[in-house]
Short mmCIF file of C-alpha atoms and ligand atoms in Angstrom, two decimals:
data_model
loop_
_atom_site.label_atom_id
_atom_site.label_comp_id
_atom_site.label_asym_id
_atom_site.label_seq_id
_atom_site.Cartn_x
_atom_site.Cartn_y
_atom_site.Cartn_z
CA MET A 1 0.00 0.00 0.00
CA ALA A 2 1.46 3.35 -0.91
CA GLY A 3 -0.72 6.41 -0.77
CA TYR A 4 1.14 9.71 -1.09
CA VAL A 5 -0.49 13.08 -0.63
CA VAL A 6 0.78 16.50 -1.72
CA VAL A 7 -0.96 19.49 -0.12
CA GLY A 8 -0.40 23.23 0.13
CA THR A 9 0.43 24.54 3.60
CA GLN A 10 -0.18 28.27 3.09
CA TRP A 11 -2.51 30.11 0.65
CA GLY A 12 -1.73 28.13 -2.48
CA ASP A 13 0.93 28.56 -5.17
CA GLU A 14 3.62 26.96 -3.01
CA GLY A 15 4.94 24.81 -5.87
CA LYS A 16 2.67 21.76 -5.57
CA GLY A 17 2.71 21.23 -9.34
CA LYS A 18 6.49 21.14 -9.42
CA VAL A 19 6.69 18.52 -6.66
CA VAL A 20 3.90 16.36 -8.13
CA ASP A 21 5.64 16.41 -11.52
CA LEU A 22 8.96 15.53 -9.88
CA LEU A 23 7.43 12.51 -8.11
CA GLY A 24 5.42 11.63 -11.23
CA SER A 25 8.05 9.31 -12.68
CA ASP A 26 7.94 7.13 -9.52
CA VAL A 27 4.17 6.75 -9.25
CA ASN A 28 1.53 4.66 -10.99
CA MET A 29 -1.33 7.09 -10.58
CA VAL A 30 -1.89 10.80 -9.89
CA VAL A 31 -5.31 11.77 -8.53
CA ARG A 32 -6.91 15.20 -8.09
CA PHE A 33 -9.47 15.04 -5.27
CA GLN A 34 -10.90 18.57 -4.83
CA GLY A 35 -11.11 22.00 -6.40
CA GLY A 36 -11.25 22.61 -10.10
CA ASN A 37 -9.67 24.94 -12.60
CA ASN A 38 -9.20 27.59 -9.92
CA ALA A 39 -5.84 25.83 -9.51
CA GLY A 40 -2.79 26.88 -11.50
CA HIS A 41 0.02 24.36 -11.14
CA THR A 42 3.27 25.15 -12.92
CA VAL A 43 5.63 22.51 -14.18
CA VAL A 44 8.95 23.41 -15.83
CA VAL A 45 10.84 20.74 -17.75
CA ASN A 46 13.94 21.58 -19.80
CA GLY A 47 13.02 25.25 -19.79
CA GLU A 48 9.50 24.58 -21.07
CA LYS A 49 6.73 25.82 -18.79
CA THR A 50 3.30 24.16 -18.58
CA VAL A 51 0.52 25.51 -16.39
CA LEU A 52 -2.12 22.94 -15.47
CA HIS A 53 -5.49 23.96 -14.10
CA LEU A 54 -7.79 20.97 -14.09
CA LEU A 55 -5.48 18.27 -15.37
CA PRO A 56 -3.33 16.56 -12.73
CA SER A 57 0.31 17.67 -12.78
CA GLY A 58 1.31 14.06 -13.47
CA ILE A 59 -0.09 14.41 -17.01
CA LEU A 60 3.33 15.02 -18.59
CA ASN A 61 4.36 11.52 -17.56
CA THR A 62 2.35 9.09 -19.68
CA ASN A 63 3.29 6.09 -17.52
CA ALA A 64 1.12 7.28 -14.63
CA LEU A 65 -2.65 7.10 -14.96
CA CYS A 66 -4.16 10.53 -14.21
CA VAL A 67 -7.50 10.68 -12.45
CA ILE A 68 -9.91 13.55 -11.86
CA GLY A 69 -11.60 12.27 -8.73
CA PRO A 70 -15.17 12.43 -7.36
CA GLY A 71 -14.52 15.53 -5.21
CA VAL A 72 -13.36 17.68 -8.12
CA VAL A 73 -15.61 20.18 -9.93
CA VAL A 74 -15.13 19.82 -13.68
CA ASN A 75 -15.59 22.50 -16.31
CA PRO A 76 -15.70 20.25 -19.39
CA PHE A 77 -14.98 23.12 -21.78
CA VAL A 78 -11.84 24.11 -19.89
CA LEU A 79 -10.86 20.44 -19.72
CA PHE A 80 -10.81 20.05 -23.49
CA SER A 81 -9.12 23.37 -24.12
CA GLU A 82 -6.34 22.26 -21.72
CA ILE A 83 -6.10 18.88 -23.44
CA GLU A 84 -5.95 20.59 -26.86
CA THR A 85 -3.14 22.88 -25.75
CA LEU A 86 -1.09 19.87 -24.68
CA GLU A 87 -1.93 17.91 -27.82
CA LYS A 88 -0.78 20.81 -29.99
CA ARG A 89 2.60 20.36 -28.34
CA GLY A 90 2.62 16.69 -29.28
CA LEU A 91 1.67 15.43 -25.81
CA THR A 92 -1.08 12.88 -25.29
CA CYS A 93 -3.80 12.68 -22.65
CA GLY A 94 -4.94 9.10 -23.29
CA HIS A 95 -3.98 8.26 -19.71
CA LEU A 96 -6.65 10.58 -18.24
CA ARG A 97 -9.76 9.25 -16.47
CA ILE A 98 -12.64 11.22 -14.97
CA SER A 99 -14.92 10.17 -12.15
CA GLY A 100 -18.60 9.96 -13.03
CA ARG A 101 -19.28 11.28 -9.52
CA ALA A 102 -17.43 14.57 -10.09
CA HIS A 103 -19.70 17.60 -10.46
CA LEU A 104 -19.96 19.72 -13.58
CA ILE A 105 -19.24 23.42 -13.45
CA MET A 106 -22.08 24.84 -15.54
CA PRO A 107 -21.84 28.13 -17.47
CA TYR A 108 -24.29 29.71 -15.04
CA HIS A 109 -22.00 28.88 -12.09
CA ILE A 110 -19.33 31.04 -13.65
CA ARG A 111 -21.71 33.91 -14.34
CA ILE A 112 -23.13 33.78 -10.80
CA ASP A 113 -19.59 33.74 -9.37
CA GLU A 114 -18.80 36.93 -11.34
CA LEU A 115 -22.10 38.64 -10.51
CA GLU A 116 -21.84 37.77 -6.81
CA GLU A 117 -18.32 39.19 -6.61
CA MET A 118 -19.59 42.39 -8.21
CA ARG A 119 -22.55 42.57 -5.87
CA ALA A 120 -20.34 42.05 -2.83
CA GLY A 121 -18.22 45.11 -3.70
CA ASP A 122 -15.81 45.78 -0.82
CA ARG A 123 -16.75 42.48 0.76
CA LYS A 124 -15.80 40.44 -2.30
CA ILE A 125 -13.74 37.30 -1.77
CA GLY A 126 -11.48 37.80 -4.76
CA THR A 127 -12.38 34.46 -6.30
CA THR A 128 -10.90 33.18 -9.54
CA LYS A 129 -14.41 33.62 -11.06
CA ASN A 130 -14.38 30.09 -12.36
CA GLY A 131 -17.70 29.13 -10.78
CA ILE A 132 -16.14 27.01 -8.03
CA GLY A 133 -18.24 28.27 -5.09
CA PRO A 134 -21.62 28.22 -6.91
CA CYS A 135 -20.88 24.70 -8.21
CA TYR A 136 -20.05 23.29 -4.76
CA ALA A 137 -23.07 25.15 -3.34
CA ASP A 138 -25.35 23.38 -5.83
CA LYS A 139 -23.66 20.06 -5.05
CA TYR A 140 -24.48 20.43 -1.36
CA SER A 141 -27.97 21.76 -2.16
CA ARG A 142 -28.38 18.55 -4.20
CA ILE A 143 -29.26 20.39 -7.38
CA GLY A 144 -25.92 19.94 -9.17
CA PHE A 145 -25.05 17.88 -12.24
CA ARG A 146 -22.68 14.95 -11.96
CA VAL A 147 -20.46 14.03 -14.92
CA SER A 148 -22.20 10.64 -15.17
CA GLU A 149 -25.52 12.36 -15.93
CA LEU A 150 -24.20 13.17 -19.41
CA ALA A 151 -24.53 9.49 -20.30
CA SER A 152 -28.28 9.77 -20.73
CA PHE A 153 -28.55 12.98 -22.74
CA ASP A 154 -32.34 13.18 -22.81
CA SER A 155 -32.64 13.16 -19.02
CA PHE A 156 -29.69 15.55 -18.79
CA CYS A 157 -31.49 18.01 -21.08
CA GLU A 158 -34.76 17.71 -19.21
CA LYS A 159 -33.03 18.58 -15.94
CA LEU A 160 -30.98 21.31 -17.64
CA LYS A 161 -34.12 22.98 -18.95
CA SER A 162 -35.75 23.32 -15.54
CA THR A 163 -32.54 24.13 -13.67
CA LEU A 164 -31.55 26.76 -16.22
CA ALA A 165 -34.98 28.39 -16.02
CA PHE A 166 -34.45 28.78 -12.26
CA LYS A 167 -30.83 29.99 -12.59
CA ASN A 168 -31.83 32.46 -15.30
CA GLU A 169 -34.38 33.97 -12.90
CA ILE A 170 -31.62 34.50 -10.34
CA ILE A 171 -29.21 35.90 -12.92
CA ALA A 172 -31.72 38.31 -14.44
CA LYS A 173 -33.98 39.23 -11.54
CA VAL A 174 -31.61 39.20 -8.57
CA TYR A 175 -28.40 40.37 -10.24
CA GLY A 176 -29.70 42.11 -13.37
CA GLY A 177 -27.39 39.93 -15.46
CA THR A 178 -27.81 38.38 -18.91
CA PRO A 179 -29.63 35.02 -18.87
CA PHE A 180 -28.54 31.97 -20.92
CA ASP A 181 -30.24 30.44 -23.92
CA TYR A 182 -31.25 26.84 -23.24
CA GLU A 183 -30.91 25.55 -26.84
CA GLU A 184 -27.44 27.01 -27.16
CA MET A 185 -26.26 25.46 -23.90
CA LYS A 186 -27.81 22.13 -24.82
CA GLU A 187 -25.80 22.06 -28.08
CA GLN A 188 -22.59 22.96 -26.25
CA PHE A 189 -23.08 20.00 -23.94
CA ARG A 190 -24.04 17.70 -26.82
CA THR A 191 -20.65 18.35 -28.42
CA VAL A 192 -18.59 18.13 -25.27
CA ARG A 193 -20.22 14.94 -23.98
CA GLU A 194 -19.10 12.97 -27.03
CA LYS A 195 -15.50 13.65 -26.05
CA LEU A 196 -16.08 13.26 -22.32
CA LEU A 197 -17.98 9.96 -22.23
CA PRO A 198 -15.04 7.68 -23.12
CA MET A 199 -13.00 9.09 -20.23
CA ILE A 200 -15.61 8.48 -17.54
CA THR A 201 -14.72 5.82 -15.04
CA ASP A 202 -15.57 4.60 -11.55
CA ALA A 203 -12.66 6.34 -9.87
CA VAL A 204 -13.39 4.76 -6.48
CA ASP A 205 -12.79 1.30 -7.95
CA LEU A 206 -9.84 2.45 -10.00
CA VAL A 207 -7.99 4.14 -7.14
CA ASN A 208 -8.77 1.53 -4.48
CA ASN A 209 -7.81 -1.35 -6.77
CA ALA A 210 -4.49 0.36 -7.45
CA LEU A 211 -3.85 0.80 -3.72
CA ASP A 212 -4.85 -2.82 -3.03
CA GLU A 213 -2.36 -3.93 -5.68
CA ASP A 214 0.41 -2.00 -3.90
CA GLN A 215 0.72 0.53 -6.66
CA VAL A 216 2.03 3.98 -5.79
CA VAL A 217 -0.82 6.48 -5.86
CA LEU A 218 -0.20 10.20 -5.47
CA PHE A 219 -3.05 12.50 -4.45
CA GLU A 220 -2.52 16.03 -5.72
CA GLY A 221 -4.06 18.80 -3.64
CA ALA A 222 -5.01 22.13 -5.12
CA GLN A 223 -5.25 25.37 -3.08
CA ALA A 224 -4.04 25.02 0.52
CA ASN A 225 -4.81 24.77 4.21
CA MET A 226 -5.51 28.48 4.77
CA LEU A 227 -8.05 28.36 1.93
CA ASP A 228 -9.81 25.33 3.45
CA ILE A 229 -13.57 25.80 3.84
CA ASN A 230 -13.41 24.79 7.55
CA TYR A 231 -9.95 25.84 8.76
CA GLY A 232 -9.01 28.70 6.47
CA THR A 233 -9.78 32.39 6.92
CA TYR A 234 -13.51 31.98 6.28
CA PRO A 235 -15.17 33.48 4.23
CA TYR A 236 -11.94 34.28 2.35
CA VAL A 237 -11.45 30.65 1.39
CA THR A 238 -12.27 28.29 -1.43
CA SER A 239 -15.26 25.95 -1.27
CA SER A 240 -13.54 22.59 -0.73
CA SER A 241 -11.19 20.77 1.68
CA PRO A 242 -7.66 20.90 0.26
CA THR A 243 -6.33 18.71 3.08
CA ALA A 244 -5.36 15.08 3.65
CA ALA A 245 -8.87 14.57 5.06
CA GLY A 246 -10.17 15.95 1.77
CA VAL A 247 -8.45 13.04 0.02
CA CYS A 248 -10.61 10.53 1.87
CA GLU A 249 -13.78 12.43 1.02
CA GLY A 250 -12.86 13.49 -2.47
CA ALA A 251 -11.17 10.33 -3.74
CA GLY A 252 -13.11 7.73 -1.76
CA VAL A 253 -10.15 6.20 0.09
CA SER A 254 -9.66 5.31 3.73
CA PRO A 255 -7.28 7.36 5.94
CA HIS A 256 -5.43 4.07 6.57
CA LYS A 257 -4.25 4.18 2.96
CA LEU A 258 -2.39 7.47 3.26
CA GLN A 259 1.15 6.86 4.48
CA HIS A 260 3.09 9.87 3.28
CA ILE A 261 1.60 13.32 3.55
CA ILE A 262 3.87 15.92 2.00
CA GLY A 263 3.20 19.58 2.72
CA ILE A 264 4.54 22.14 0.29
CA ALA A 265 5.71 25.34 1.99
CA LYS A 266 7.08 28.38 0.24
CA ALA A 267 10.07 29.94 2.01
CA TYR A 268 8.05 33.17 2.29
CA SER A 269 4.29 33.81 1.98
CA THR A 270 1.95 34.83 -0.81
CA ARG A 271 -1.78 35.17 -1.10
CA VAL A 272 -4.11 35.95 -4.01
CA GLY A 273 -7.53 37.40 -3.26
CA GLU A 274 -8.84 39.08 -0.13
CA GLY A 275 -8.53 38.14 3.54
CA PRO A 276 -6.13 38.52 6.46
CA PHE A 277 -2.40 38.11 5.84
CA VAL A 278 -0.44 39.03 8.96
CA THR A 279 3.09 39.08 7.50
CA GLU A 280 2.12 40.90 4.29
CA GLN A 281 4.63 43.51 3.16
CA ILE A 282 2.83 46.36 1.40
CA ASN A 283 6.09 48.12 0.66
CA GLU A 284 9.34 47.76 -1.30
CA THR A 285 10.12 44.45 0.37
CA GLY A 286 6.81 43.01 -0.85
CA GLU A 287 7.50 44.30 -4.35
CA LYS A 288 10.99 42.82 -4.28
CA LEU A 289 9.60 39.41 -3.27
CA ARG A 290 7.00 39.66 -6.04
CA GLU A 291 9.50 40.56 -8.73
CA LEU A 292 12.18 38.07 -7.68
CA GLY A 293 9.64 35.29 -7.18
CA ALA A 294 7.60 36.19 -10.30
CA GLU A 295 4.57 36.19 -8.02
CA TYR A 296 1.73 36.65 -10.49
CA GLY A 297 -1.26 34.27 -10.46
CA ALA A 298 -0.89 31.23 -12.72
CA THR A 299 -4.68 31.22 -13.26
CA THR A 300 -5.76 34.86 -13.21
CA GLY A 301 -2.47 36.72 -13.71
CA ARG A 302 -3.24 38.84 -10.64
CA PRO A 303 -0.20 40.13 -8.70
CA ARG A 304 0.14 37.97 -5.59
CA ARG A 305 0.30 39.69 -2.20
CA CYS A 306 3.72 38.93 -0.69
CA GLY A 307 5.19 38.75 2.82
CA TRP A 308 7.49 36.86 5.16
CA LEU A 309 7.13 33.24 6.17
CA ASP A 310 4.40 32.75 8.76
CA LEU A 311 5.26 29.67 10.81
CA PRO A 312 1.98 29.39 12.79
CA VAL A 313 0.26 29.14 9.40
CA VAL A 314 2.48 26.26 8.30
CA ARG A 315 2.19 24.57 11.69
CA GLN A 316 -1.59 24.64 11.36
CA ALA A 317 -1.11 22.68 8.13
CA VAL A 318 1.24 20.23 9.90
CA ARG A 319 -1.45 19.55 12.49
CA ILE A 320 -4.52 19.39 10.28
CA ASN A 321 -2.89 17.25 7.60
CA GLY A 322 -0.57 15.20 9.83
CA LEU A 323 2.34 16.06 7.56
CA THR A 324 5.09 13.46 7.43
CA ASP A 325 7.37 15.60 5.25
CA ILE A 326 7.77 19.15 4.12
CA ALA A 327 9.07 20.37 0.78
CA LEU A 328 10.38 23.91 1.22
CA THR A 329 10.22 25.78 -2.09
CA LYS A 330 11.58 28.99 -3.59
CA LEU A 331 14.41 29.29 -1.08
CA ASP A 332 16.51 30.74 -3.92
CA ILE A 333 14.26 33.82 -3.97
CA LEU A 334 15.46 34.86 -0.49
CA SER A 335 19.13 34.99 -1.53
CA GLU A 336 19.09 38.75 -2.10
CA PHE A 337 17.90 39.83 1.34
CA ASP A 338 20.28 41.03 4.11
CA GLU A 339 17.94 39.86 6.83
CA ILE A 340 14.98 37.52 6.73
CA PRO A 341 12.27 37.90 9.37
CA VAL A 342 10.23 34.79 10.17
CA CYS A 343 6.91 35.06 12.01
CA ILE A 344 6.87 32.81 15.09
CA GLY A 345 3.60 34.00 16.63
CA TYR A 346 1.17 36.86 16.89
CA ASN A 347 0.47 39.67 19.29
CA ILE A 348 -3.31 39.91 19.53
CA SER A 349 -4.50 42.73 21.83
CA GLY A 350 -1.37 42.37 23.96
CA LYS A 351 -1.49 38.58 24.19
CA PHE A 352 1.00 36.27 22.49
CA ARG A 353 -0.45 33.43 20.48
CA ASP A 354 1.28 30.98 18.15
CA SER A 355 -1.73 29.36 16.51
CA ILE A 356 -4.40 30.60 14.13
CA PRO A 357 -7.32 32.37 15.82
CA ALA A 358 -10.76 31.16 14.76
CA SER A 359 -12.11 34.70 14.75
CA LEU A 360 -11.43 36.67 11.60
CA GLU A 361 -11.59 39.92 13.62
CA ASP A 362 -8.77 38.70 15.88
CA TYR A 363 -6.75 37.62 12.89
CA TYR A 364 -7.12 41.01 11.22
CA ILE A 365 -5.69 42.83 14.26
CA ALA A 366 -2.90 40.29 14.90
CA GLU A 367 0.60 41.76 14.72
CA PRO A 368 3.45 39.51 13.69
CA VAL A 369 6.15 38.58 16.20
CA TYR A 370 9.32 37.99 14.21
CA LYS A 371 12.60 36.21 14.71
CA THR A 372 15.02 37.84 12.29
CA MET A 373 17.48 35.51 10.63
CA PRO A 374 20.63 36.67 8.82
CA GLY A 375 20.51 36.40 5.02
CA TRP A 376 23.15 34.54 2.98
CA LYS A 377 23.46 36.83 -0.05
CA THR A 378 24.73 34.05 -2.30
CA ASP A 379 23.06 32.50 -5.33
CA ILE A 380 21.97 29.02 -4.26
CA SER A 381 20.05 28.04 -7.40
CA GLY A 382 22.80 25.67 -8.57
CA VAL A 383 23.28 23.94 -5.19
CA ARG A 384 22.17 20.30 -5.01
CA THR A 385 23.35 19.13 -1.57
CA PHE A 386 22.43 20.52 1.82
CA ASP A 387 26.04 20.78 2.99
CA GLU A 388 26.93 23.05 0.07
CA LEU A 389 24.39 25.67 1.16
CA PRO A 390 25.80 28.73 2.99
CA GLU A 391 25.61 28.30 6.76
CA ALA A 392 23.02 31.08 7.21
CA CYS A 393 20.83 29.37 4.64
CA ARG A 394 21.14 25.98 6.36
CA ASN A 395 20.24 27.67 9.63
CA TYR A 396 17.10 29.16 8.07
CA VAL A 397 15.98 25.68 6.98
CA LEU A 398 16.91 24.07 10.30
CA PHE A 399 15.08 26.76 12.29
CA ILE A 400 11.88 26.11 10.32
CA GLU A 401 12.30 22.35 10.72
CA GLU A 402 12.77 22.68 14.47
CA TYR A 403 9.71 24.96 14.84
CA LEU A 404 7.50 22.64 12.80
CA LYS A 405 8.94 19.40 14.27
CA THR A 406 8.62 17.89 10.81
CA PRO A 407 11.43 16.88 8.46
CA ILE A 408 12.10 19.20 5.54
CA SER A 409 12.86 16.40 3.12
CA LEU A 410 13.19 18.48 -0.02
CA VAL A 411 14.44 22.01 -0.58
CA SER A 412 13.56 23.48 -3.95
CA VAL A 413 15.94 26.10 -5.34
CA GLY A 414 14.49 26.75 -8.81
CA PRO A 415 11.43 26.11 -10.97
CA GLU A 416 13.04 23.31 -13.04
CA ARG A 417 12.02 19.73 -12.23
CA HIS A 418 15.43 18.76 -10.82
CA ALA A 419 16.43 22.03 -9.12
CA ASN A 420 16.23 20.42 -5.68
CA ILE A 421 18.20 19.45 -2.64
CA ILE A 422 16.88 16.07 -1.57
CA ARG A 423 17.62 15.46 2.12
CA ARG A 424 15.39 12.42 2.50
CA SER A 425 13.89 10.50 -0.36
CA LEU A 426 10.16 11.21 -0.63
CA ILE A 427 9.29 7.97 -2.45
P1 GDP B 501 1.17 25.55 -7.19
O1 GDP B 501 -0.13 26.17 -7.45
O2 GDP B 501 1.37 25.20 -5.75
O3 GDP B 501 1.48 24.40 -8.10
O4 GDP B 501 2.27 26.68 -7.51
P2 GDP B 501 2.26 27.68 -8.78
O5 GDP B 501 2.69 26.94 -9.97
O6 GDP B 501 1.00 28.45 -8.83
O7 GDP B 501 3.36 28.73 -8.32
C1 GDP B 501 4.67 28.36 -8.03
C2 GDP B 501 5.61 29.14 -8.96
O8 GDP B 501 6.93 29.05 -8.48
C3 GDP B 501 5.67 28.54 -10.36
O9 GDP B 501 5.91 29.58 -11.27
C4 GDP B 501 6.85 27.59 -10.28
O10 GDP B 501 7.46 27.37 -11.54
C5 GDP B 501 7.78 28.36 -9.38
N1 GDP B 501 8.66 27.55 -8.52
C6 GDP B 501 8.39 26.39 -7.87
N2 GDP B 501 9.44 26.05 -7.07
C7 GDP B 501 10.37 27.00 -7.23
C8 GDP B 501 11.65 27.25 -6.65
O11 GDP B 501 12.14 26.50 -5.81
N3 GDP B 501 12.31 28.38 -7.03
C9 GDP B 501 11.79 29.24 -7.94
N4 GDP B 501 12.51 30.32 -8.25
N5 GDP B 501 10.60 29.06 -8.51
C10 GDP B 501 9.88 27.96 -8.14
P1 IMO B 502 -3.37 26.53 -6.49
O1 IMO B 502 -3.85 25.11 -6.58
C1 IMO B 502 -3.97 30.51 -4.81
C2 IMO B 502 -8.11 31.67 -3.96
C3 IMO B 502 -8.71 32.79 -4.76
C4 IMO B 502 -9.65 33.39 -3.74
C5 IMO B 502 -10.17 32.16 -3.01
C6 IMO B 502 -11.51 31.66 -3.51
O2 IMO B 502 -2.75 27.05 -7.74
O3 IMO B 502 -2.53 26.74 -5.28
P2 IMO B 502 -12.27 30.34 -5.70
O4 IMO B 502 -12.14 30.69 -7.15
O5 IMO B 502 -11.59 29.06 -5.32
O6 IMO B 502 -13.67 30.40 -5.20
O7 IMO B 502 -11.49 31.53 -4.93
O8 IMO B 502 -9.19 31.15 -3.20
N1 IMO B 502 -7.56 30.54 -4.75
C7 IMO B 502 -6.25 30.32 -4.91
N2 IMO B 502 -5.17 31.03 -4.50
N3 IMO B 502 -3.80 29.34 -5.45
C8 IMO B 502 -4.86 28.60 -5.83
O9 IMO B 502 -4.75 27.37 -6.35
C9 IMO B 502 -6.17 29.10 -5.60
N4 IMO B 502 -7.41 28.65 -5.87
C10 IMO B 502 -8.24 29.53 -5.33
O10 IMO B 502 -7.72 33.70 -5.19
O11 IMO B 502 -8.92 34.15 -2.82
MG1 MG B 503 -0.97 27.89 -8.30
#
């Protein structure tokens, strides 16, 4: 039995795609279990960059079966445009399977996401406007469409007609937006279903059989712990559980099957969208981090908010996910700083606290308590062994490891697949 999980420990964009791609050659299967095309996972191989949104980041390796699991929300139009982009480059996606239980992101989910963000004004969440929240809301209201419903097109259309009539009322009468034409949408789905049907599978059987046969299965998280619907900075979160527990729910596997839970942590912090961010640097330091780290959203192109590493945030991810390993990424980006502050706790109304407050109000007024570490001011992007790193850099890594009480098994020092220092083999 070998279930591996990769999850984000901060606010997303930690480098999950890079690590999944790296491990891809050693695994039999890569499974997405939550989220949708709100994700933007970057993989760089021999200087060529690929950004994956809905497709698992194992897709570049044709030996591993790639599965879009039951807990994912699938925009079928985005799916085929992603597949086409890869095929134009001579890559194949014949090793992709999609769970019939996954929910469909419908065109009206996207429009409602946009309209709701507009309506909310100052209180907007800053979503990716890909219809993620409205799709999960319909799933839990039990009025969503599952991928498998496309199999019987007549019943699909019947349900579409009545659901669309209701959604159009909301779009037009509540938001003053433009409603959809049923016949047009029906034809769009008629075309897309032809391509989708052959990929549909029972992912619960597929994944569990693989685990029972001792194959290596890697579960690829999107988003991250601080965007978790339960434990993130609600309401400034996404609408799924991007955690190890989310794997059990979203892929239909038992917690007993998950042996290795790898948390990806960026050596500093970034966040896209609204919500509290205690160590944010709205100044030249933040701009320097953004420019050096090329911190612009892989999905929306928005500039990412940047700040120092927040260790209570990462420790929350250690606890909630039960991380067995950490991959620390983008350490190379810190090479140009004289001093590197690391947040070790918060001052909230005069009281020290080193965990995440449940109250958003408390989190907004939290002030960071920093330990300032000396910088190393040396390019480390070509270093491949821990001992070769400058002492100050090693101390930065060891300090984080000690705080988190979790081994930092991999240190990533560049976007390329093999730009890593491997301290302990992950697979
Ligand atoms: P994900 O959403 O967690 O997969 O991360 P993203 O792909 O959205 O963002 C991570 C960005 O950092 C991508 O552009 C990666 O190519 C890049 N990256 C990943 N690891 C490293 C690293 O160690 N150093 C540098 N300089 N870039 C990295
Ligand atoms: P990866 O997998 C960073 C953020 C959005 C917004 C909030 C809700 O690349 O790490 P949503 O569209 O999900 O309803 O938006 O979540 N968000 C991400 N931020 N990385 C991501 O994915 C994200 N996916 C969603 O910016 O704040
Ligand atoms: Mg990303």
